[in-house]
Coordinates of C-alpha atoms in Angstrom, one line a residue:
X1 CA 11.8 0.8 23.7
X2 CA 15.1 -0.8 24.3
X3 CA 15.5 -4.6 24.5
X4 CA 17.7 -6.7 26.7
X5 CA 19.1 -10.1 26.4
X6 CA 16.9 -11.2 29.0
X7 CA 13.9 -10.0 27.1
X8 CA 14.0 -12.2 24.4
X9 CA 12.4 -15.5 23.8
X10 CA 13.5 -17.3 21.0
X11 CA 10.7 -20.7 22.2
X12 CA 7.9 -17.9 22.4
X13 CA 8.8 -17.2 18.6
X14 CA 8.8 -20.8 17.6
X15 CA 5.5 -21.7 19.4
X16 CA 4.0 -18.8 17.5
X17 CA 5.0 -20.4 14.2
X18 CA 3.7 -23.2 14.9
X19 CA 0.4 -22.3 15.8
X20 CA 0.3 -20.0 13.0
X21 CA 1.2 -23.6 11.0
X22 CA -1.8 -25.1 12.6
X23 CA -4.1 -21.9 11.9
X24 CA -3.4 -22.3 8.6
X25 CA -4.1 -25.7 8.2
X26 CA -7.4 -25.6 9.8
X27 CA -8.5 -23.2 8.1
X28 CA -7.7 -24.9 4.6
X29 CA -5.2 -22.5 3.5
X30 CA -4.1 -21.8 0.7
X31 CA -6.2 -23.3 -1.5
X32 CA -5.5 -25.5 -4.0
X33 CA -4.2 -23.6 -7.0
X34 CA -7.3 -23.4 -9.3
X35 CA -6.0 -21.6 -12.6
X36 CA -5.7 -23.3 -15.3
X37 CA -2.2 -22.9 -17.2
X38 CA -1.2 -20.4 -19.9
X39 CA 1.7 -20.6 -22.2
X40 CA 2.4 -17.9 -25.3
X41 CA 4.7 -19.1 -27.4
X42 CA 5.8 -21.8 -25.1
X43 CA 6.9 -19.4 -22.6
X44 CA 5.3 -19.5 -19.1
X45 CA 2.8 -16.8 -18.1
X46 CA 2.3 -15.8 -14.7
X47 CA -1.1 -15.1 -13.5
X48 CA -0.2 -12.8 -11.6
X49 CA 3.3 -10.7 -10.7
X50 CA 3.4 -8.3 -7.6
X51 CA 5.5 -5.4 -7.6
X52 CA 6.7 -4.2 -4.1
X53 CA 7.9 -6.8 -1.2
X54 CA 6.7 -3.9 1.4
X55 CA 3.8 -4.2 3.7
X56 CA 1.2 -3.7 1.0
X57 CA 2.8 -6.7 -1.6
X58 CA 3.3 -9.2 1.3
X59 CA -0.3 -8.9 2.0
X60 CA -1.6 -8.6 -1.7
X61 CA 0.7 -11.9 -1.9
X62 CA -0.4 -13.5 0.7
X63 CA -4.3 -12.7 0.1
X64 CA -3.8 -14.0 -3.5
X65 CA -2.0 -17.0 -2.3
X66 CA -4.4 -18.0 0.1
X67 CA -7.1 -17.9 -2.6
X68 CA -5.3 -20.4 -4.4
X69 CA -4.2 -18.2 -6.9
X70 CA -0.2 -19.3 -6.7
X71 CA 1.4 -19.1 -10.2
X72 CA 2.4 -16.1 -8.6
X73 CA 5.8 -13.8 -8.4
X74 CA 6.8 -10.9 -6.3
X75 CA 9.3 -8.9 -6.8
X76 CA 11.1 -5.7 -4.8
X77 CA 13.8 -3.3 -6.5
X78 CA 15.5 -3.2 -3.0
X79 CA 18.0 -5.3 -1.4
X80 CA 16.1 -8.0 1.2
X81 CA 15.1 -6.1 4.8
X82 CA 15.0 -2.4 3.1
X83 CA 11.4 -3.0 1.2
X84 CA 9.2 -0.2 2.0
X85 CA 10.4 3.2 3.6
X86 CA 11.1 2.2 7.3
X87 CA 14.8 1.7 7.4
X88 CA 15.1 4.0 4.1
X89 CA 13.4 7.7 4.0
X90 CA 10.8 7.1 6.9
X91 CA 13.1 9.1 9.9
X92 CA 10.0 8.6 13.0
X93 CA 10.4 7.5 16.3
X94 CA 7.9 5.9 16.1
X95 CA 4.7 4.7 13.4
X96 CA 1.4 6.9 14.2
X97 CA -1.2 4.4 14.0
X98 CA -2.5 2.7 17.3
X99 CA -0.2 -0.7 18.8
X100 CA -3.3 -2.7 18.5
X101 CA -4.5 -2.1 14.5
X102 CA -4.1 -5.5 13.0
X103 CA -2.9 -3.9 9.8
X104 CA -1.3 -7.0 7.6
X105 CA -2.4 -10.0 9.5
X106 CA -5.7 -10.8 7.2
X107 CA -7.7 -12.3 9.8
X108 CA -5.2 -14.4 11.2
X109 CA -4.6 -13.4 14.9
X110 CA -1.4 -15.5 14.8
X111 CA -0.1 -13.2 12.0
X112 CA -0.5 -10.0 13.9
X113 CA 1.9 -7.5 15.4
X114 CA 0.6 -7.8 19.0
X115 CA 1.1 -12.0 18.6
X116 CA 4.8 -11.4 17.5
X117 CA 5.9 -8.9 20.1
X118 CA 3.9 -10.7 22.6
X119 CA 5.4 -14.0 22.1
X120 CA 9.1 -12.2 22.5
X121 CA 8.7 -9.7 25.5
X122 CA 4.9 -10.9 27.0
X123 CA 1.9 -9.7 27.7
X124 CA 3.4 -7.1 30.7
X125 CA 5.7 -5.1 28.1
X126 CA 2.7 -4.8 26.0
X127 CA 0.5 -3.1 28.0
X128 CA 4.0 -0.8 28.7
X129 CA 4.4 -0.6 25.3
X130 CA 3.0 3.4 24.0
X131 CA 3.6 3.1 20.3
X132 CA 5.3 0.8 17.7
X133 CA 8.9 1.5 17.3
X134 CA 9.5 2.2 13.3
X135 CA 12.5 0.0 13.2
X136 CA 10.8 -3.2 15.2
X137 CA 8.1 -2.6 12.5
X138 CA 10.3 -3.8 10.0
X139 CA 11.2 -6.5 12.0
X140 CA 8.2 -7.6 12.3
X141 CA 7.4 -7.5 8.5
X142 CA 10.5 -9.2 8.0
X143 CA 9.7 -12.3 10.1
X144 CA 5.8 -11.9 8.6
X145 CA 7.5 -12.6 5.0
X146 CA 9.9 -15.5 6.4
X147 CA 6.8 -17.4 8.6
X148 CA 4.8 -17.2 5.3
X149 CA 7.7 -18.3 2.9
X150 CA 6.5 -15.5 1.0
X151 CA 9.7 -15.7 -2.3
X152 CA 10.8 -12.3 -2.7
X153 CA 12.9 -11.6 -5.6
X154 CA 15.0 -8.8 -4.2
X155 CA 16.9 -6.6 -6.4
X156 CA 14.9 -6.8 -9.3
X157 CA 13.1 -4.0 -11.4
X158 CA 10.2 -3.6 -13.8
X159 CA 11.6 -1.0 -16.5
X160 CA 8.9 -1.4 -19.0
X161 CA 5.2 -3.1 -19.5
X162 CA 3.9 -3.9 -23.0
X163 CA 1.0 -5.4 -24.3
X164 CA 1.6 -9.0 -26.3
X165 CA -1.0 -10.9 -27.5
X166 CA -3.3 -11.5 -24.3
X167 CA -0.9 -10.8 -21.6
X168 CA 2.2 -8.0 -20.4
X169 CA 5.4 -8.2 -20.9
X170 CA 7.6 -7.1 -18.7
X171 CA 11.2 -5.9 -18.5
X172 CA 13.0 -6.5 -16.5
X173 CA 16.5 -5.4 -14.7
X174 CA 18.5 -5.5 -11.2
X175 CA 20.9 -7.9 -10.0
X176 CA 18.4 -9.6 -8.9
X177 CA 17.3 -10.5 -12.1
X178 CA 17.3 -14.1 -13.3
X179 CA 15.7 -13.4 -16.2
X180 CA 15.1 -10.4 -19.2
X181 CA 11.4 -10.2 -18.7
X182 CA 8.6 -12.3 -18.4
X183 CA 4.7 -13.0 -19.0
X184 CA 2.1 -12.2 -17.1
X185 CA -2.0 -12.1 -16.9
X186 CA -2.1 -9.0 -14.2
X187 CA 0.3 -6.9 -12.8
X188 CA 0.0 -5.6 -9.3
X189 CA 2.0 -2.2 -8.3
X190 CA 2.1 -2.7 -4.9
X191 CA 4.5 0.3 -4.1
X192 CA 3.4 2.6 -1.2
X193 CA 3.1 6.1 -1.1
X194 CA 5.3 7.2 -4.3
X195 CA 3.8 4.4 -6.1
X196 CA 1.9 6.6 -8.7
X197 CA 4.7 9.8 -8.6
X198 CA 7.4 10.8 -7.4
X199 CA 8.7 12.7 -4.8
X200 CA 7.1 16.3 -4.7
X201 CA 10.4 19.4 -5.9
X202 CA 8.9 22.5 -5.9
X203 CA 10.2 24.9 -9.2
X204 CA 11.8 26.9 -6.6
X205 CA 15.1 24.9 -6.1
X206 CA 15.7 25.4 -10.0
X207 CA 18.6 26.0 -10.2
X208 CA 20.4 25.4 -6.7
X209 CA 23.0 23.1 -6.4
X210 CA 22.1 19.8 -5.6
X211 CA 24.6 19.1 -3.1
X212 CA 22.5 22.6 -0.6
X213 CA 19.4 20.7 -0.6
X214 CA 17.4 17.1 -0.4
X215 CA 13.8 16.2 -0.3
X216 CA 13.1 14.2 2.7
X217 CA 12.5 11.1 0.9
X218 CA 17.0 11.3 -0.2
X219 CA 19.3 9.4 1.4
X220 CA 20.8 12.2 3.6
X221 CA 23.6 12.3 5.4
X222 CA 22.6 14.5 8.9
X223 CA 26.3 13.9 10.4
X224 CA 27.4 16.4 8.0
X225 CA 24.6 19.2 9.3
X226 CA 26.6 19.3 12.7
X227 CA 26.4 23.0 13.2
X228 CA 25.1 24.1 10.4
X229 CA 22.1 26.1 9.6
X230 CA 19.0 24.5 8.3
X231 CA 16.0 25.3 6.9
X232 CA 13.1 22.7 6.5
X233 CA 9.7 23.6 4.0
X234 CA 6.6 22.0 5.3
X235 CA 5.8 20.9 8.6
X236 CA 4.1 17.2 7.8
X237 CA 5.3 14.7 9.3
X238 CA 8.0 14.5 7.2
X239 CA 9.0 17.7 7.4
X240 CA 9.1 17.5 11.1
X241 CA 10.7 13.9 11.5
X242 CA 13.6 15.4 9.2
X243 CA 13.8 18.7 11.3
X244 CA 14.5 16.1 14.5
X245 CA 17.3 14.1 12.9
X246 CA 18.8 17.0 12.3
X247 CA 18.9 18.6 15.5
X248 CA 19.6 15.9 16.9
X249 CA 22.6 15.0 14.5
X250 CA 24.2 18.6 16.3
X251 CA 22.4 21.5 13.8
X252 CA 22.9 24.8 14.8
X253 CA 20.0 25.8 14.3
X254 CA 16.8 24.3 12.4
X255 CA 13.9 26.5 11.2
X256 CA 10.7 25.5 9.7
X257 CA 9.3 27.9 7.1
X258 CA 5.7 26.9 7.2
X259 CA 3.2 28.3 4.2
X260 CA -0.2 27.7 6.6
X261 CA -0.9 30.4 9.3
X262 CA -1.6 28.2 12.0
X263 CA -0.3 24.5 12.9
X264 CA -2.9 21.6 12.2
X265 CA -3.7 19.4 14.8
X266 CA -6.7 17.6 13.9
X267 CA -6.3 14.3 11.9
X268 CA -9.8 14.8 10.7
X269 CA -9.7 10.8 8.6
X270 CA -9.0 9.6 12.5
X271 CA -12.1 10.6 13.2
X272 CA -14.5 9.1 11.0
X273 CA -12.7 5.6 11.1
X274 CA -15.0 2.6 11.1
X275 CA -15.8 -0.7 9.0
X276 CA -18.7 1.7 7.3
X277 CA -16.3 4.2 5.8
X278 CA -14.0 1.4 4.6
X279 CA -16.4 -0.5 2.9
X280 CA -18.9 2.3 1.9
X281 CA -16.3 5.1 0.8
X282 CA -16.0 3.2 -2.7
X283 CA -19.6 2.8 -3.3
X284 CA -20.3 6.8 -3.3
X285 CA -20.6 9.5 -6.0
X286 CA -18.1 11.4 -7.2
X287 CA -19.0 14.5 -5.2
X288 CA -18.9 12.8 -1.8
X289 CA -15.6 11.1 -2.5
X290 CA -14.0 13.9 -3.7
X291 CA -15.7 15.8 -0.6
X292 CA -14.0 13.9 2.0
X293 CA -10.5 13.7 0.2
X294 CA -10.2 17.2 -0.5
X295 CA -11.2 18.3 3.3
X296 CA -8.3 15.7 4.4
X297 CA -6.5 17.7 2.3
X298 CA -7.3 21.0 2.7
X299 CA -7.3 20.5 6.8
X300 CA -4.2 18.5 6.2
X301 CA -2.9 15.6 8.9
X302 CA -0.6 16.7 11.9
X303 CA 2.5 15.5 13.0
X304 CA 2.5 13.3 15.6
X305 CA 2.4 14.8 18.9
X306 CA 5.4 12.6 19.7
X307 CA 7.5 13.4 16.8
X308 CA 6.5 17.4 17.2
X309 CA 8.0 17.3 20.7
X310 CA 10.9 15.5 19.2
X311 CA 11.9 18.9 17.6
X312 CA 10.2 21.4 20.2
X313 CA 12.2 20.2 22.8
X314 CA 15.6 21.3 21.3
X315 CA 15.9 25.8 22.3
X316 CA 17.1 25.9 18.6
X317 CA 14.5 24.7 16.5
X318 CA 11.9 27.3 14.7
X319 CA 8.2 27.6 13.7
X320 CA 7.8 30.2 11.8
X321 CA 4.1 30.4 10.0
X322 CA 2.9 32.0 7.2
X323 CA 5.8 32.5 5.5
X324 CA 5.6 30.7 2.0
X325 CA 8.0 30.2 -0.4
X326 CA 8.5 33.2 -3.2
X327 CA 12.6 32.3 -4.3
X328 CA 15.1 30.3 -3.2
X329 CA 18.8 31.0 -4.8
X330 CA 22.7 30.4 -3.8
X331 CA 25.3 32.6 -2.8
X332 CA 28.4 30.6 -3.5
X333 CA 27.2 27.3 -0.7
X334 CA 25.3 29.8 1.0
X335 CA 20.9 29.2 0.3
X336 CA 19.2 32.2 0.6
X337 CA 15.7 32.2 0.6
X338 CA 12.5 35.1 0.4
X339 CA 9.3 34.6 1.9
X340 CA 5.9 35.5 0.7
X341 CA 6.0 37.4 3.7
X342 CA 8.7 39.5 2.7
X343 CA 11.3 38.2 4.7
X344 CA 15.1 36.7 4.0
X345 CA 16.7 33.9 5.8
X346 CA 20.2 32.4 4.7
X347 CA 20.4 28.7 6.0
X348 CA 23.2 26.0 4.7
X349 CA 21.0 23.1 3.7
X350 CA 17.6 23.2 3.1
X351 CA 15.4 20.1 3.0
X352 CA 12.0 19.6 1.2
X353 CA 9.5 18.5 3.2
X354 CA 7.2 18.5 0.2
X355 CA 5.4 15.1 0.4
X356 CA 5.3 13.3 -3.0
X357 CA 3.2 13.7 -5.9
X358 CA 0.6 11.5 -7.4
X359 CA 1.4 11.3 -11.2
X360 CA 0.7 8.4 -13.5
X361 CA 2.8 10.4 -16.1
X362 CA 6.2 9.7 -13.5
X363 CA 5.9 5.7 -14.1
X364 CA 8.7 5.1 -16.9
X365 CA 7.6 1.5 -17.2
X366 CA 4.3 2.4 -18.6
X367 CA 5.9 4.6 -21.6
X368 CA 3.6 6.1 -23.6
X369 CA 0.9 4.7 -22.2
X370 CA 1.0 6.6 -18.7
X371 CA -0.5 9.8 -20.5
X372 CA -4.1 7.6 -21.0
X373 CA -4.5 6.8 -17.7
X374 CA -7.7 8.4 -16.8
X375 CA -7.8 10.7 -13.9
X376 CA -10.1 12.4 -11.7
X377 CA -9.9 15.8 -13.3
X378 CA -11.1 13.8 -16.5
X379 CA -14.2 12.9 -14.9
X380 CA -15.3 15.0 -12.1
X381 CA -15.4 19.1 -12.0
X382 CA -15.7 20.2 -8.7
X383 CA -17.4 23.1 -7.0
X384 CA -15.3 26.0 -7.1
X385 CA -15.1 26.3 -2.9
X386 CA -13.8 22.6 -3.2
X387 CA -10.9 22.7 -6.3
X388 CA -7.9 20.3 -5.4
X389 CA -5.3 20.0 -7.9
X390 CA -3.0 17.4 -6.6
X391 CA -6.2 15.5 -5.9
X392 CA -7.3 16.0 -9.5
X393 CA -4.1 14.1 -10.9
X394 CA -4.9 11.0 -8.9
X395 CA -5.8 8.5 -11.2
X396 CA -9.8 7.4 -11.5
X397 CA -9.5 3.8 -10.6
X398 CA -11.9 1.2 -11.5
X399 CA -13.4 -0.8 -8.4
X400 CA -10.8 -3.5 -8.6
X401 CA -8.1 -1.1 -8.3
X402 CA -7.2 -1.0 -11.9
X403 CA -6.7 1.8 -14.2
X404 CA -8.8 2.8 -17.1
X405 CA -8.5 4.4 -20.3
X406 CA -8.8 8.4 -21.2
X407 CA -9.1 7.2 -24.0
X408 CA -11.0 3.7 -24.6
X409 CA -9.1 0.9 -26.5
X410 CA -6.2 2.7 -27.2
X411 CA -4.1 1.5 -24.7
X412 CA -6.2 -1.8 -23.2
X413 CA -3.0 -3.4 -21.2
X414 CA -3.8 -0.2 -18.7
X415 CA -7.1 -2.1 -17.5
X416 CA -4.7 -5.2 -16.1
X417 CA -2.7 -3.3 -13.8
X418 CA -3.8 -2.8 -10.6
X419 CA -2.7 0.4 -8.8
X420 CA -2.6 -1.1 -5.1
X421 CA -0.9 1.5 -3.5
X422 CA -0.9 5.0 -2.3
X423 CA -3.0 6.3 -6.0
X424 CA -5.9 4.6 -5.0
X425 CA -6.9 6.6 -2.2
X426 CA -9.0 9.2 -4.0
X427 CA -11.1 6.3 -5.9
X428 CA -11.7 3.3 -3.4
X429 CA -10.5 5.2 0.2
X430 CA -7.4 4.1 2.3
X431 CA -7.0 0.5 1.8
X432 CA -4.3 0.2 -0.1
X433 CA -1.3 1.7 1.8
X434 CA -2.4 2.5 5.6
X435 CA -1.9 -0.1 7.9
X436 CA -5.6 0.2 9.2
X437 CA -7.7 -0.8 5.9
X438 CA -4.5 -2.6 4.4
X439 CA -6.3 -6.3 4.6
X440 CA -9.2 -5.1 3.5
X441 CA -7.8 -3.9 0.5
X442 CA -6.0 -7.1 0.1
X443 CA -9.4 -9.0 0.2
X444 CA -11.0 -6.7 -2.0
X445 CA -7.9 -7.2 -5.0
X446 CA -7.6 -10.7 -4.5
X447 CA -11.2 -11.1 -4.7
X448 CA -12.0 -9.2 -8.1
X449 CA -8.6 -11.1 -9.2
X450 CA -10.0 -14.1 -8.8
X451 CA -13.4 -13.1 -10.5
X452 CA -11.3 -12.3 -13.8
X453 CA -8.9 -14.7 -14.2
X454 CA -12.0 -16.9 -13.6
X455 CA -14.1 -15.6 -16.7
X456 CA -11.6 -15.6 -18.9
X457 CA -10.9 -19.1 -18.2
X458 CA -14.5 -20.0 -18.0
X459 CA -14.8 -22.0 -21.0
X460 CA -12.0 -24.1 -19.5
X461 CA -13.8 -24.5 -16.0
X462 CA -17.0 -25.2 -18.3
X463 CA -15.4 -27.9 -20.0
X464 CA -13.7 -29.4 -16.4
X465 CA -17.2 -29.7 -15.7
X466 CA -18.3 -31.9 -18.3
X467 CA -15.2 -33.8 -17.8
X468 CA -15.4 -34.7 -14.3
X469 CA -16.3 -38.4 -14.0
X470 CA -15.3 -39.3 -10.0
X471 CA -18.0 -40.9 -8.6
X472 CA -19.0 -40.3 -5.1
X473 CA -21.3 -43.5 -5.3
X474 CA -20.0 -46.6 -6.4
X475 CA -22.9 -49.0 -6.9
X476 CA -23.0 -50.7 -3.6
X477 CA -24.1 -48.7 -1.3
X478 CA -28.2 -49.7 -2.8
X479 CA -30.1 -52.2 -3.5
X480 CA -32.7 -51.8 -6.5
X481 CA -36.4 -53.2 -5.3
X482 CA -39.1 -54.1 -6.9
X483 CA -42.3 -51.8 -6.9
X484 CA -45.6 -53.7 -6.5
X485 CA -48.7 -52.0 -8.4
X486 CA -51.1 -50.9 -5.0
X487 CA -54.0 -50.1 -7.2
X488 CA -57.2 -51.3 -6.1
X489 CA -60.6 -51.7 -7.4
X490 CA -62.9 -48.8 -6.6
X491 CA -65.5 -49.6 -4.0
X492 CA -69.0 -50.0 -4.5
X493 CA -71.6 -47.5 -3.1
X494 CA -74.8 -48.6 -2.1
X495 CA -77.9 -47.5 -3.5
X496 CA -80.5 -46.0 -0.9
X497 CA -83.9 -47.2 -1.1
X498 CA -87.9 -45.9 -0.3
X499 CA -88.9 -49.7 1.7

């Protein structure tokens, strides 16, 4: 959608604010902060610290905040406006999920994207509006941290998490950093979709130099693919959002070498949507949860229609199916790859459309301790028809999103981080990096936050308790009376008699 001068409305904006303001306030929030203090060694600890200033640790923060939890920090490893992948790797058109999904807006109508584009362009470019532009996305989660005030420390990096005493200390670094480390009570890693991993590089680029290929999560340069051959693995959505900035950057040619037989087109987790699935996905067995992962997986999600015409429409862009990936070497800047299928194609560049990985083992600030993070293929075997191993590697989450031990007691600090992000899918469903379930999510963490920081304080609430002396009655709002005693004598019965 392009915007015009005449489209805007700076006063529609303002008014929005304000009645967010006035939502806000009527609804009592946030809460008055009521944690008690902590301090280890007369340093400050932090009740809580969110990692990631994207979509999913804006709403964690604000979903905390709101419960009056706010001894509270947040911080982002990228510079302020680039949090999250939608002016970084993500290369759609436009986002998948439906205009109208309410996504980060927890409950306050005010707070949603519909209200914000709405109160810009009106209710008539709405209704023309087909899907959400990626880039206004980010506009629109820019403006949702500034009406919030949400603090953002930009630029700053967690690089290690160790237990001391109680509490986590984290390292940090970044330019961003005003501070070595600090103290906290939990630890939140809010960040997205290679929040447990990394990005997926197949073994088969061993070898080839770096400067012939990219995953599709690199910073990559498509000016410098004008007329030149490329090759693309995968058709995700990725895959194909990659394919079409390179086409349309002037390729010569792009191909897709695609392992499947046959294109998916069924989003099979669309289809099975509803409050029931959010809610209830968490509460079921092992086998049922695995059962409905591993089909999304095996069936696999589609592009988007949209973005798959983005590349079909160019005369010099391939599908080619079937045709997995059995070597991949260099002829001098030449890539030269052979198919399962037996076949040979030579390309220029070639980019990974691989996905990412789900890996606890990746995350360098957990050291040592990342290899006791209990996963799925710890605790559930599954039938032989239904074997998943990427799924397997996800880690087995505890109901409040945190991680638990392979091994109990050996590394405890594990069970106060909370993996709110991409990794928690196979445990507690999509609520924790989607834009459909992402309040949810937030409701749920902020919830069973609450709950612990709560008991461990409890003795402290116990004891504010027994302090409390404000008195709602202050003697002269009674007067004491006298109570007269009503008792009477009993009466007398009459005796009956024969006269």
């Amino acid at each position: 959608m392009t915007r015009t001068d005449n489209t805007h409305s700076p006063e529609g904006l303002d008014a929005l604010e304000a009645r967010l303001k006035q939502d806000l306030e009527y609804l009592c929030l946030p809460a008055a902060n009521w944690v008690p203090e902590h301090h280890h060694e007369g340093e400050k600890v932090h009740d809580v610290v969110v990692v990631g200033g994207g979509m999913c640790g804006l709403v964690a923060w604000f979903a905390l905040w709101s419960g009056g939890i706010r001894n509270l920090r947040i911080l982002d490893k990228n510079p302020a406006g680039l949090e999250g992948p939608w002016l970084n790797y993500a290369r759609m058109e436009t986002l998948r999920s439906p205009k109208q999904l309410t996504g980060p807006a927890y409950g306050q109508a005010s707070l949603t994207f519909r209200a914000w584009f709405t109160a810009q362009f009106g209710e008539a470019e709405w209704e023309r509006l087909d899907k959400i532009p990626r880039p206004m996305w980010m506009e629109y989660l820019v403006w949702y941290r500034k009406v919030l005030d949400i603090p953002v420390e930009n630029e700053v990096e967690v690089t290690s998490i160790t237990r001391e005493g109680p509490y986590l200390r984290l390292q940090l670094s970044g330019a961003g950093a005003t501070q070595s480390s600090m103290l906290t009570r939990r630890y939140v890693m809010a960040t997205g979709r290679d929040g447990t991993g990394h990005p997926n590089i197949p073994g088969f680029v061993d070898g080839v130099p770096r400067h012939l290929w990219a995953h599709s999560s690199d910073d990559i340069e498509f000016a410098g693919l004008k007329d030149k051959r490329v090759v693309v693995i995968g058709v995700g959505a990725s895959a194909v959002d990659n394919s079409a900035e390179a086409l349309e950057a002037g390729a010569k040619e792009v191909r897709h070498l695609i392992r499947r037989k046959e294109m998916p087109t069924i989003n099979k987790m669309m289809g099975i949507g509803s409050f029931g699935f959010t809610c209830g996905y968490a509460q079921l067995p092992d086998e049922w949860r695995w059962r409905f992962m591993q089909y999304s997986f095996a069936t696999q999600t589609p592009s988007p229609r949209g973005s798959t015409l983005r590349v079909s429409r160019h005369d010099n862009a391939y599908f080619h199916f079937g045709q997995g990936i059995e070597r991949v070497w260099n002829e001098g800047d030449e890539v030269v790859i052979r198919t399962t299928a037996g076949k040979t194609v030579r390309t220029d560049f070639l980019i990974l459309g691989t996905g990412f990985t789900v890996d606890p083992l990746a995350r360098a600030e957990l050291g040592d301790a990342s290899a006791n993070v209990l996963l799925w293929r710890d605790r559930y075997t599954p039938p032989a028809n239904e074997e998943n191993r990427d799924l397997a590697n996800f880690p087995y989450l505890a109901a409040d999103f945190t991680f638990q031990e392979r091994e109990a007691g050996k590394t405890p600090f594990l069970t106060q981080i909370h993996c709110f992000n991409y990794g928690a899918a196979a445990s507690l469903g999509k609520v924790s990096g989607d834009i459909p379930g992402i309040s949810e999510g937030a409701s749920w963490l902020a919830r069973a936050i609450a709950a612990t920081l709560y008991g461990q304080d409890v003795e402290t609430h116990w004891q504010g308790m027994l302090d409390y002396s404000k008195p709602e009655l202050l003697g002269d709002e009674w007067e004491a009376s006298e109570l007269e005693d009503q008792e009477q004598a009993a009466p007398m019965v009459a005796a009956s008699g024969g006269n």
